[in-house]
Tab-separated table of C-alpha atoms in Angstrom:
chain	number	residue	atom	x	y	z
A	1	VAL	CA	72.817	-8.224	-56.098
A	2	SER	CA	71.912	-6.627	-59.429
A	3	SER	CA	71.384	-8.093	-62.898
A	4	TRP	CA	72.469	-5.862	-65.795
A	5	ASP	CA	70.663	-6.930	-68.973
A	6	LEU	CA	71.339	-4.213	-71.549
A	7	ASN	CA	75.060	-3.964	-72.342
A	8	ASN	CA	77.917	-5.938	-70.774
A	9	LYS	CA	75.388	-8.398	-69.396
A	10	ARG	CA	76.446	-9.381	-65.906
A	11	VAL	CA	75.603	-10.017	-62.270
A	12	THR	CA	77.009	-7.480	-59.815
A	13	LEU	CA	77.383	-7.974	-56.085
A	14	TYR	CA	77.473	-4.909	-53.825
A	15	GLY	CA	78.049	-4.396	-50.142
A	16	ASN	CA	75.339	-2.488	-48.304
A	17	SER	CA	77.487	0.552	-47.547
A	18	ASN	CA	78.580	1.828	-50.987
A	19	SER	CA	78.153	1.432	-54.752
A	20	THR	CA	81.564	-0.082	-55.443
A	21	PRO	CA	81.023	-3.651	-56.715
A	22	VAL	CA	82.396	-6.507	-54.646
A	23	TRP	CA	82.588	-8.432	-57.921
A	24	ASP	CA	81.105	-8.682	-61.417
A	25	PHE	CA	80.232	-11.946	-63.130
A	26	PHE	CA	79.827	-11.554	-66.889
A	27	VAL	CA	77.321	-13.852	-68.593
A	28	SER	CA	76.534	-14.840	-72.169
A	29	PRO	CA	75.717	-11.888	-74.439
A	30	ASN	CA	73.009	-14.093	-75.972
A	31	THR	CA	70.864	-14.059	-72.857
A	32	GLY	CA	67.576	-12.223	-73.215
A	33	GLN	CA	67.036	-11.863	-69.480
A	34	ASN	CA	69.568	-12.601	-66.774
A	35	ASN	CA	67.551	-14.103	-63.908
A	36	ILE	CA	68.961	-13.857	-60.373
A	37	ALA	CA	68.159	-14.883	-56.802
A	38	VAL	CA	70.073	-14.552	-53.526
A	39	SER	CA	69.833	-16.488	-50.264
A	40	ASP	CA	68.553	-14.674	-47.168
A	41	THR	CA	72.041	-14.901	-45.675
A	42	GLY	CA	73.535	-13.295	-48.797
A	43	GLY	CA	76.044	-16.123	-48.995
A	44	VAL	CA	74.840	-17.776	-52.214
A	45	ILE	CA	73.817	-16.099	-55.480
A	46	ALA	CA	72.000	-17.919	-58.296
A	47	THR	CA	71.747	-16.808	-61.903
A	48	GLY	CA	70.121	-18.325	-64.974
A	49	SER	CA	71.642	-16.983	-68.185
A	50	TYR	CA	71.007	-18.340	-71.678
A	51	HIS	CA	72.163	-22.003	-71.573
A	52	ASN	CA	73.643	-22.058	-68.075
A	53	ILE	CA	72.489	-22.053	-64.456
A	54	TYR	CA	75.178	-20.889	-62.019
A	55	LEU	CA	75.725	-20.622	-58.275
A	56	LEU	CA	78.341	-18.294	-56.782
A	57	THR	CA	79.313	-17.239	-53.267
A	58	ASN	CA	79.551	-13.659	-52.047
A	59	SER	CA	83.337	-14.029	-51.815
A	60	SER	CA	84.072	-15.018	-55.422
A	61	ASN	CA	82.811	-14.430	-58.956
A	62	THR	CA	83.922	-17.942	-59.953
A	63	PRO	CA	80.862	-20.248	-60.026
A	64	PHE	CA	80.999	-23.334	-57.816
A	65	PHE	CA	77.951	-24.768	-59.638
A	66	ASN	CA	77.205	-24.863	-63.374
A	67	TYR	CA	74.330	-26.730	-64.980
A	68	ASP	CA	74.707	-26.718	-68.779
A	69	LEU	CA	71.314	-26.874	-70.491
A	70	THR	CA	72.866	-27.937	-73.806
A	71	MET	CA	73.303	-31.388	-72.222
A	72	LEU	CA	69.534	-31.785	-72.389
A	73	PRO	CA	67.943	-33.190	-75.562
A	74	ASP	CA	65.526	-30.241	-75.679
A	75	THR	CA	67.962	-27.641	-74.210
A	76	GLY	CA	65.747	-24.613	-73.518
A	77	ILE	CA	66.729	-21.225	-72.123
A	78	ALA	CA	67.534	-20.658	-68.454
A	79	GLY	CA	64.469	-18.948	-67.042
A	80	PRO	CA	63.365	-17.667	-63.628
A	81	LEU	CA	64.783	-19.378	-60.535
A	82	ASP	CA	64.857	-19.128	-56.753
A	83	ILE	CA	67.100	-20.316	-53.930
A	84	THR	CA	66.316	-21.260	-50.335
A	85	SER	CA	67.027	-18.939	-47.415
A	86	ARG	CA	70.264	-20.756	-46.502
A	87	GLY	CA	71.306	-21.236	-50.113
A	88	ASP	CA	71.302	-25.031	-49.885
A	89	PHE	CA	68.609	-25.799	-52.491
A	90	LEU	CA	67.904	-24.326	-55.918
A	91	ILE	CA	64.783	-24.381	-58.087
A	92	ALA	CA	65.570	-23.535	-61.716
A	93	CYS	CA	64.194	-24.249	-65.159
A	94	ALA	CA	64.890	-24.877	-68.810
A	95	SER	CA	62.192	-22.779	-70.436
A	96	ARG	CA	60.676	-23.497	-73.848
A	97	SER	CA	57.445	-22.466	-75.579
A	98	ASP	CA	56.360	-26.074	-76.262
A	99	SER	CA	57.352	-27.507	-72.861
A	100	SER	CA	59.610	-26.529	-69.995
A	101	THR	CA	61.434	-28.517	-67.320
A	102	ILE	CA	61.608	-27.554	-63.635
A	103	PHE	CA	64.640	-28.804	-61.662
A	104	GLY	CA	65.362	-29.117	-57.963
A	105	PHE	CA	69.069	-29.172	-57.017
A	106	ASN	CA	71.028	-29.522	-53.818
A	107	SER	CA	73.511	-26.667	-54.146
A	108	GLY	CA	76.435	-29.069	-53.708
A	109	SER	CA	75.639	-31.067	-56.843
A	110	ASN	CA	74.597	-30.241	-60.391
A	111	VAL	CA	72.711	-33.539	-60.659
A	112	PRO	CA	69.005	-32.728	-60.207
A	113	VAL	CA	67.262	-34.182	-57.150
A	114	TRP	CA	64.041	-34.037	-59.132
A	115	SER	CA	62.646	-32.674	-62.377
A	116	PHE	CA	59.183	-32.078	-63.782
A	117	LYS	CA	58.269	-31.441	-67.420
A	118	VAL	CA	55.593	-28.770	-67.809
A	119	VAL	CA	53.522	-29.380	-70.926
A	120	PRO	CA	51.124	-26.442	-71.192
A	121	THR	CA	47.386	-27.033	-71.386
A	122	VAL	CA	46.836	-23.439	-72.556
A	123	SER	CA	49.027	-20.850	-74.259
A	124	THR	CA	52.830	-21.124	-74.033
A	125	GLY	CA	54.989	-23.306	-71.811
A	126	LEU	CA	57.580	-20.621	-71.107
A	127	ILE	CA	58.229	-20.267	-67.372
A	128	GLN	CA	57.386	-16.775	-66.116
A	129	GLY	CA	57.973	-17.070	-62.372
A	130	VAL	CA	59.499	-19.247	-59.621
A	131	ARG	CA	59.027	-18.481	-55.902
A	132	ILE	CA	59.988	-20.606	-52.890
A	133	SER	CA	57.948	-20.141	-49.704
A	134	GLY	CA	59.666	-18.369	-46.815
A	135	ASN	CA	60.095	-21.573	-44.792
A	136	ASP	CA	61.644	-23.326	-47.836
A	137	SER	CA	58.991	-26.056	-48.003
A	138	VAL	CA	56.947	-25.255	-51.131
A	139	VAL	CA	57.560	-23.597	-54.497
A	140	ILE	CA	55.077	-21.985	-56.898
A	141	VAL	CA	55.959	-21.958	-60.607
A	142	ASN	CA	53.934	-20.377	-63.376
A	143	THR	CA	53.753	-20.272	-67.133
A	144	TYR	CA	51.762	-17.547	-68.860
A	145	GLY	CA	48.493	-19.390	-68.300
A	146	GLU	CA	49.005	-21.871	-65.436
A	147	TYR	CA	50.391	-22.168	-61.913
A	148	LEU	CA	51.941	-25.286	-60.372
A	149	VAL	CA	52.852	-25.842	-56.702
A	150	PHE	CA	55.500	-28.410	-55.693
A	151	ARG	CA	57.099	-29.786	-52.563
A	152	LYS	CA	60.512	-28.170	-52.672
A	153	ASN	CA	62.551	-31.221	-51.656
A	154	THR	CA	60.752	-33.934	-53.632
A	155	GLY	CA	59.013	-32.247	-56.547
A	156	GLN	CA	55.641	-33.679	-55.505
A	157	LEU	CA	52.937	-31.771	-57.361
A	158	LEU	CA	50.530	-30.297	-54.789
A	159	GLY	CA	48.374	-28.180	-57.054
A	160	ARG	CA	47.934	-27.026	-60.622
A	161	GLY	CA	45.408	-24.660	-62.139
A	162	LEU	CA	44.616	-21.866	-64.551
A	163	ILE	CA	45.744	-18.362	-63.697
A	164	ASN	CA	42.565	-17.009	-65.261
A	165	PRO	CA	39.844	-19.694	-65.368
A	166	ALA	CA	37.345	-17.296	-66.975
A	167	SER	CA	39.697	-16.541	-69.870
A	168	PRO	CA	42.431	-19.224	-69.943
A	169	THR	CA	44.534	-17.645	-72.681
A	170	SER	CA	44.788	-14.343	-70.753
A	171	GLY	CA	47.453	-14.938	-68.121
A	172	THR	CA	50.526	-13.085	-66.943
A	173	GLN	CA	54.280	-12.757	-67.417
A	174	SER	CA	54.819	-12.080	-63.701
A	175	PRO	CA	55.607	-14.441	-60.796
A	176	GLN	CA	52.788	-15.402	-58.438
A	177	GLY	CA	52.465	-14.914	-54.660
A	178	ILE	CA	53.067	-17.432	-51.885
A	179	SER	CA	52.983	-17.105	-48.081
A	180	GLY	CA	55.831	-18.077	-45.777
A	181	ASP	CA	54.539	-21.588	-45.123
A	182	GLY	CA	53.033	-22.035	-48.589
A	183	SER	CA	49.492	-22.323	-47.241
A	184	ILE	CA	48.230	-19.294	-49.182
A	185	ILE	CA	48.888	-18.519	-52.835
A	186	ALA	CA	47.686	-15.626	-54.985
A	187	THR	CA	47.558	-15.495	-58.770
A	188	ILE	CA	47.274	-12.381	-60.936
A	189	ASN	CA	46.401	-11.855	-64.580
A	190	TYR	CA	46.016	-9.358	-67.401
A	191	ARG	CA	42.235	-9.214	-67.025
A	192	GLY	CA	42.799	-7.424	-63.706
A	193	PHE	CA	42.073	-10.284	-61.286
A	194	VAL	CA	43.886	-11.366	-58.151
A	195	ARG	CA	42.711	-14.832	-57.033
A	196	VAL	CA	43.498	-16.278	-53.599
A	197	TYR	CA	43.720	-19.968	-52.633
A	198	GLU	CA	44.333	-21.707	-49.285
A	199	TRP	CA	45.757	-25.180	-48.607
A	200	ASN	CA	43.239	-27.391	-46.751
A	201	GLY	CA	45.614	-30.296	-46.127
A	202	SER	CA	45.108	-31.977	-49.464
A	203	ALA	CA	44.454	-29.269	-52.075
A	204	TYR	CA	44.525	-25.529	-52.737
A	205	VAL	CA	40.947	-24.298	-52.412
A	206	PHE	CA	39.777	-21.061	-54.038
A	207	GLN	CA	38.817	-18.391	-51.456
A	208	TRP	CA	38.081	-15.113	-53.222
A	209	GLN	CA	38.924	-12.852	-56.144
A	210	HIS	CA	39.104	-9.123	-56.753
A	211	GLN	CA	39.178	-7.348	-60.106
A	212	GLU	CA	40.650	-3.956	-60.871
A	213	PRO	CA	37.527	-2.634	-62.668
A	214	PRO	CA	37.975	-2.345	-66.446
A	215	GLY	CA	37.265	0.849	-68.345
A	216	SER	CA	37.615	1.056	-72.113
A	217	PHE	CA	40.309	-1.603	-71.695
A	218	TYR	CA	41.052	-4.389	-69.251
A	219	ASN	CA	43.391	-3.166	-66.535
A	220	TRP	CA	46.189	-5.506	-65.427
A	221	MET	CA	47.207	-6.998	-62.123
A	222	TYR	CA	50.940	-6.929	-62.710
A	223	ALA	CA	52.651	-7.690	-59.365
A	224	VAL	CA	51.809	-9.565	-56.158
A	225	ASP	CA	53.383	-10.439	-52.806
A	226	ILE	CA	52.118	-12.071	-49.595
A	227	THR	CA	53.426	-11.448	-46.092
A	228	HIS	CA	55.383	-14.258	-44.457
A	229	ASN	CA	52.568	-14.968	-41.970
A	230	GLY	CA	49.968	-14.917	-44.764
A	231	ASP	CA	47.913	-12.101	-43.245
A	232	PHE	CA	48.284	-9.518	-46.026
A	233	ILE	CA	48.429	-9.536	-49.814
A	234	ALA	CA	49.718	-6.614	-51.890
A	235	VAL	CA	49.149	-6.173	-55.615
A	236	GLY	CA	50.319	-3.668	-58.189
A	237	THR	CA	48.254	-2.682	-61.209
A	238	LEU	CA	48.657	-1.229	-64.679
A	239	ASN	CA	45.652	0.942	-65.507
A	240	PHE	CA	44.921	1.974	-69.095
A	241	ILE	CA	43.444	5.461	-69.044
A	242	THR	CA	43.539	5.566	-72.867
A	243	ALA	CA	45.412	3.445	-75.414
A	244	SER	CA	48.541	5.521	-74.732
A	245	SER	CA	48.148	6.915	-71.195
A	246	TYR	CA	48.525	4.955	-67.998
A	247	ASP	CA	48.340	4.888	-64.226
A	248	GLY	CA	49.237	2.404	-61.513
A	249	LYS	CA	47.884	1.442	-58.091
A	250	VAL	CA	49.055	-0.452	-55.024
A	251	LYS	CA	46.289	-2.359	-53.237
A	252	VAL	CA	46.650	-4.135	-49.901
A	253	PHE	CA	44.201	-6.836	-48.742
A	254	HIS	CA	43.697	-9.045	-45.736
A	255	SER	CA	44.189	-12.552	-47.071
A	256	THR	CA	40.656	-13.420	-45.907
A	257	ASN	CA	38.819	-10.541	-47.597
A	258	SER	CA	38.433	-9.271	-51.166
A	259	THR	CA	37.895	-5.647	-50.097
A	260	PRO	CA	41.166	-3.650	-50.059
A	261	VAL	CA	42.375	-2.428	-46.666
A	262	TRP	CA	43.894	0.528	-48.499
A	263	THR	CA	44.694	1.683	-52.032
A	264	PHE	CA	47.410	3.990	-53.312
A	265	SER	CA	46.851	5.444	-56.789
A	266	GLY	CA	48.521	7.992	-59.026
A	267	ALA	CA	51.804	6.203	-59.753
A	268	GLY	CA	51.617	7.362	-63.370
A	269	ASP	CA	52.235	3.968	-64.954
A	270	GLU	CA	52.648	0.294	-64.193
A	271	ILE	CA	53.472	-0.856	-60.657
A	272	SER	CA	56.145	-3.314	-61.715
A	273	ASN	CA	56.877	-5.036	-58.386
A	274	VAL	CA	55.718	-5.127	-54.759
A	275	SER	CA	57.728	-6.552	-51.855
A	276	PHE	CA	56.981	-7.021	-48.136
A	277	SER	CA	59.515	-7.272	-45.336
A	278	LYS	CA	59.338	-10.582	-43.475
A	279	SER	CA	57.205	-9.148	-40.662
A	280	GLY	CA	55.010	-7.344	-43.197
A	281	ASN	CA	55.564	-3.969	-41.554
A	282	ILE	CA	57.267	-2.425	-44.617
A	283	LEU	CA	56.037	-2.631	-48.210
A	284	SER	CA	57.976	-1.317	-51.195
A	285	ALA	CA	56.606	-0.815	-54.703
A	286	SER	CA	58.490	0.021	-57.894
A	287	SER	CA	56.887	1.798	-60.842
A	288	TYR	CA	57.581	2.898	-64.390
A	289	GLY	CA	56.422	6.351	-63.331
A	290	SER	CA	54.973	8.870	-65.773
A	291	ILE	CA	56.914	9.573	-68.967
A	292	GLY	CA	57.283	13.217	-67.988
A	293	ASN	CA	58.708	12.269	-64.563
A	294	SER	CA	55.834	14.040	-62.814
A	295	THR	CA	55.319	11.038	-60.532
A	296	ASP	CA	57.743	9.032	-58.408
A	297	ASP	CA	59.088	5.600	-59.304
A	298	LEU	CA	59.644	4.001	-55.899
A	299	TYR	CA	57.279	4.026	-52.923
A	300	ILE	CA	57.867	2.685	-49.420
A	301	PHE	CA	54.892	2.236	-47.081
A	302	LYS	CA	54.267	1.379	-43.445
A	303	THR	CA	51.857	-1.433	-44.229
A	304	PHE	CA	49.733	-0.994	-41.103
A	305	SER	CA	49.499	2.792	-41.424
A	306	GLY	CA	47.741	3.110	-44.765
A	307	ASN	CA	48.372	4.520	-48.206
A	308	VAL	CA	50.651	7.499	-47.470
A	309	PRO	CA	54.241	6.586	-48.443
A	310	LEU	CA	56.909	6.708	-45.785
A	311	TYR	CA	59.312	7.581	-48.630
A	312	SER	CA	59.198	7.995	-52.401
A	313	LEU	CA	61.864	8.488	-55.064
A	314	ASN	CA	61.755	10.175	-58.466
A	315	THR	CA	64.318	8.805	-60.931
A	316	PRO	CA	65.198	9.836	-64.502
A	317	GLY	CA	63.949	6.479	-65.763
A	318	SER	CA	61.704	3.585	-64.733
A	319	LEU	CA	62.111	0.971	-62.006
A	320	TYR	CA	61.399	-2.683	-62.784
A	321	TRP	CA	61.999	-4.313	-59.413
A	322	ALA	CA	61.943	-3.528	-55.702
A	323	HIS	CA	63.054	-5.802	-52.883
A	324	THR	CA	62.606	-5.283	-49.141
A	325	SER	CA	65.022	-6.885	-46.689
A	326	ASP	CA	63.676	-9.256	-44.038
A	327	ASP	CA	63.928	-6.601	-41.305
A	328	GLY	CA	62.536	-3.814	-43.514
A	329	THR	CA	65.561	-1.546	-43.078
A	330	THR	CA	66.843	-1.896	-46.662
A	331	VAL	CA	64.995	-1.504	-49.953
A	332	THR	CA	66.828	-2.038	-53.242
A	333	SER	CA	65.385	-1.181	-56.631
A	334	GLY	CA	66.630	-1.173	-60.206
A	335	GLY	CA	65.521	-0.439	-63.721
A	336	LYS	CA	66.151	1.571	-66.867
A	337	ALA	CA	67.918	4.941	-66.910
A	338	ILE	CA	65.251	6.401	-69.202
A	339	HIS	CA	61.534	5.702	-69.190
A	340	ALA	CA	60.566	2.125	-69.997
A	341	ARG	CA	58.354	3.257	-72.881
A	342	SER	CA	61.103	5.385	-74.448
A	343	PHE	CA	63.938	4.322	-76.756
A	344	GLY	CA	67.411	4.233	-75.269
A	345	ASN	CA	69.296	2.244	-72.681
A	346	GLY	CA	71.311	2.418	-69.503
A	347	GLY	CA	70.582	1.007	-66.065
A	348	ILE	CA	69.979	2.467	-62.601
A	349	TYR	CA	70.157	0.799	-59.203
A	350	TYR	CA	69.272	2.230	-55.787
A	351	ASN	CA	69.842	1.168	-52.200
A	352	ILE	CA	67.554	2.859	-49.648
A	353	LEU	CA	68.028	2.823	-45.865
A	354	VAL	CA	64.646	2.784	-44.099
A	355	ASP	CA	64.228	4.060	-40.539
A	356	THR	CA	61.853	1.552	-38.937
A	357	ASN	CA	62.142	2.791	-35.346
A	358	ASP	CA	58.503	3.898	-35.228
A	359	VAL	CA	57.178	1.029	-37.368
A	360	PRO	CA	55.515	-1.969	-35.668
A	361	VAL	CA	57.638	-5.049	-36.349
A	362	SER	CA	55.899	-7.855	-34.452
A	363	ILE	CA	52.296	-6.881	-34.949
A	364	THR	CA	49.548	-8.806	-36.722
A	365	HIS	CA	46.340	-7.242	-38.032
A	366	ASN	CA	43.628	-9.790	-37.190
A	367	SER	CA	40.799	-10.408	-39.645
A	368	GLY	CA	37.188	-9.760	-38.698
A	369	GLU	CA	34.801	-6.881	-38.126
A	370	THR	CA	35.974	-3.406	-37.118
A	371	PRO	CA	35.904	-3.084	-33.288
A	372	GLY	CA	33.347	-0.749	-31.754
A	373	SER	CA	35.662	0.690	-29.086
A	374	TYR	CA	39.245	0.934	-27.901
A	375	LYS	CA	40.172	-2.087	-25.803
A	376	LEU	CA	43.323	-3.648	-24.353
A	377	HIS	CA	42.835	-7.391	-23.801
A	378	GLN	CA	44.471	-9.747	-21.311
A	379	ASN	CA	47.808	-11.030	-22.596
A	380	TYR	CA	48.211	-14.752	-23.265
A	381	PRO	CA	49.891	-16.803	-21.973
A	382	ASN	CA	50.259	-15.308	-18.517
A	383	PRO	CA	52.641	-16.088	-16.823
A	384	PHE	CA	54.898	-16.414	-19.859
A	385	ASN	CA	58.463	-17.323	-20.778
A	386	PRO	CA	59.784	-15.654	-22.849
A	387	SER	CA	56.945	-14.485	-25.168
A	388	THR	CA	53.333	-13.452	-24.785
A	389	ASP	CA	50.694	-12.074	-27.158
A	390	ILE	CA	49.056	-8.723	-26.385
A	391	ARG	CA	45.814	-8.029	-28.264
A	392	PHE	CA	44.182	-4.615	-28.598
A	393	ASP	CA	41.336	-3.025	-30.570
A	394	VAL	CA	41.356	0.256	-32.491
A	395	PRO	CA	37.896	1.403	-33.720
A	396	LYS	CA	39.224	4.051	-36.112
A	397	SER	CA	42.522	5.239	-37.577
A	398	SER	CA	44.514	6.399	-34.549
A	399	ASN	CA	47.957	7.098	-33.166
A	400	VAL	CA	48.732	4.124	-30.924
A	401	LEU	CA	51.339	3.822	-28.179
A	402	LEU	CA	51.759	0.427	-26.510
A	403	THR	CA	54.301	0.502	-23.670
A	404	VAL	CA	55.622	-2.042	-21.144
A	405	TYR	CA	56.556	-0.998	-17.562
A	406	ASN	CA	58.266	-2.930	-14.780
A	407	GLY	CA	56.981	-3.372	-11.226
A	408	LEU	CA	58.537	-0.034	-10.187
A	409	GLY	CA	56.579	1.821	-12.875
A	410	GLN	CA	59.672	2.379	-15.028
A	411	GLU	CA	59.295	2.248	-18.802
A	412	VAL	CA	60.896	-0.935	-20.158
A	413	GLU	CA	60.037	-0.909	-23.856
A	414	GLN	CA	57.783	0.790	-26.399
A	415	LEU	CA	56.194	-1.957	-28.486
A	416	VAL	CA	54.003	0.080	-30.856
A	417	LYS	CA	54.325	3.763	-31.719
A	418	GLY	CA	52.547	5.154	-34.749
A	419	GLU	CA	49.295	5.405	-36.664
A	420	LEU	CA	47.249	2.241	-37.201
A	421	ASN	CA	44.125	1.678	-39.248
A	422	ALA	CA	40.934	0.512	-37.556
A	423	GLY	CA	41.102	-3.138	-36.540
A	424	SER	CA	42.051	-5.730	-33.952
A	425	TYR	CA	45.816	-6.253	-33.514
A	426	THR	CA	48.095	-8.738	-31.780
A	427	TYR	CA	51.632	-7.858	-30.707
A	428	SER	CA	54.009	-10.689	-29.830
A	429	PHE	CA	56.205	-9.386	-26.995
A	430	ASN	CA	59.490	-11.248	-26.476
A	431	ALA	CA	60.921	-10.478	-22.997
A	432	SER	CA	64.026	-12.656	-23.289
A	433	SER	CA	66.253	-9.573	-22.876
A	434	HIS	CA	64.535	-8.544	-19.611
A	435	PRO	CA	64.801	-10.077	-16.113
A	436	SER	CA	62.053	-12.231	-14.680
A	437	GLY	CA	59.468	-10.249	-12.761
A	438	LEU	CA	56.133	-8.459	-12.861
A	439	TYR	CA	55.321	-6.265	-15.861
A	440	PHE	CA	52.433	-4.010	-16.875
A	441	TYR	CA	51.347	-2.914	-20.362
C-alpha cells in the first residue's frame, strides 16, 4: 500500500507481482499528509486524511468505516494511526497543536471503544507517531516532546514521559520504537539521543542512552525500530557535516547495551526510516541520499552479519519510508522523484524481492560478553517435541554452518549458513516436518 501526497492525493493498493494498482482511493486535496497503515494479513487498510479516518479492504476502494472528525467539538486533523495484525482494532487520532485526542476503535464500529485527550506539558500537542506492538497488546504514541504508552484494548495509560528529559523542547517528528510484546520502548530526538526503557511489571524503567556525538551542530536520531523479540534496536541518523552538507548512519544495538553492535555510515543524508523483519534477520533503511546521487537511497542488511548491505538501490530522488515484510522476503520503499532538498515533485515507489535462503531466520543473538572460543552447547529440551533450542558460541566474525543429520548420517536441514559477528547465539529448531527419531547437529 502506498500513500501519494503530492498531486492527486490518494491511497494505492498493489499486488506483490506487478506495479498495476489493484485500486486507488482518492482522499481530500486539503490533507497535508495522508497517513496509512495495513494489517499483517493485508486484508484491512487504514488511512487518516484531513477530517476523516477510513478503513478499506483489499478487495474494494469503498470504505467500510468512516470516522468524521468534524463531529468533534475541537475537530483536529487526522494524524498518524496504526492497525492490529488481523485488522480488527484501530488506533487513530485527531491531532491539534493545543491538544490531541487518541481513539481506539473496533474495526466493525466507528464508535470509539476508548479515547484519551493529550494535553502537552511541553511544546506542541500534535501527534507525530502511533505504533502498536507486534502482539497487539500495547501502543506507543508520541507528540513532538512526549511519549505515552497505552493498553491497546482499554486505553489504560501505562507510561508517559519526555522524549528528551535533558532538553524537553527538543523532541522529534518521528514515531518511536516498541518491541513485539511492548516490554521495551526506545525514544529518539533531535539532540542525537536514543533512550531505551523496559517494563518492570508496573512502569517503564530507563535502561540506557546513546548519543550520536555532536560536531558544530547537534546531529539527529531520526528513525528507530525494535525487533519483535526485543533483542535488537536499529536507529537512523541525520548528521550535519556543515550547515548545508549532510550524512546519515544506521546503528544497530543489543537492547541491553548502549555500544553499537555495528554502524553503517556514508548514506549521504538523512536515514529516514529503518524497519526489521519479524525475526530480525533482515533490516531495511531508506535515505534521502546525496543531492548529487553519489550515494544509494535504500539499504538492506543481514542484521546478524554486520554493516555490509545485502542490497542497495540508487534512485533519482529520495526515499522517505522503507518497510520489511514479516518474513524478510519483501522490502517496499517510497519517496520523492527528485531529491528531498530540491524543488519539484513526483513520487517513486519500489518493491524489492529479497533472497533470504542464506539468512538465519530463527536465530537470537544473546547478550553478554564475547565468547573466548567456538562451542556448540547441548540442546534444550532434549528429548523434544517439536522444538528445541541449540546454542553456540562464535568468538570472532566467522562463516557459520549449523546442520542437522538423521540417525543414518544423512543431512536433514541446514539451520544457519552465513557470516555471523562474534557472540553467543540460540537457534530454535522446529522439527515438526520431520519424523520422530534420533538427530545430530
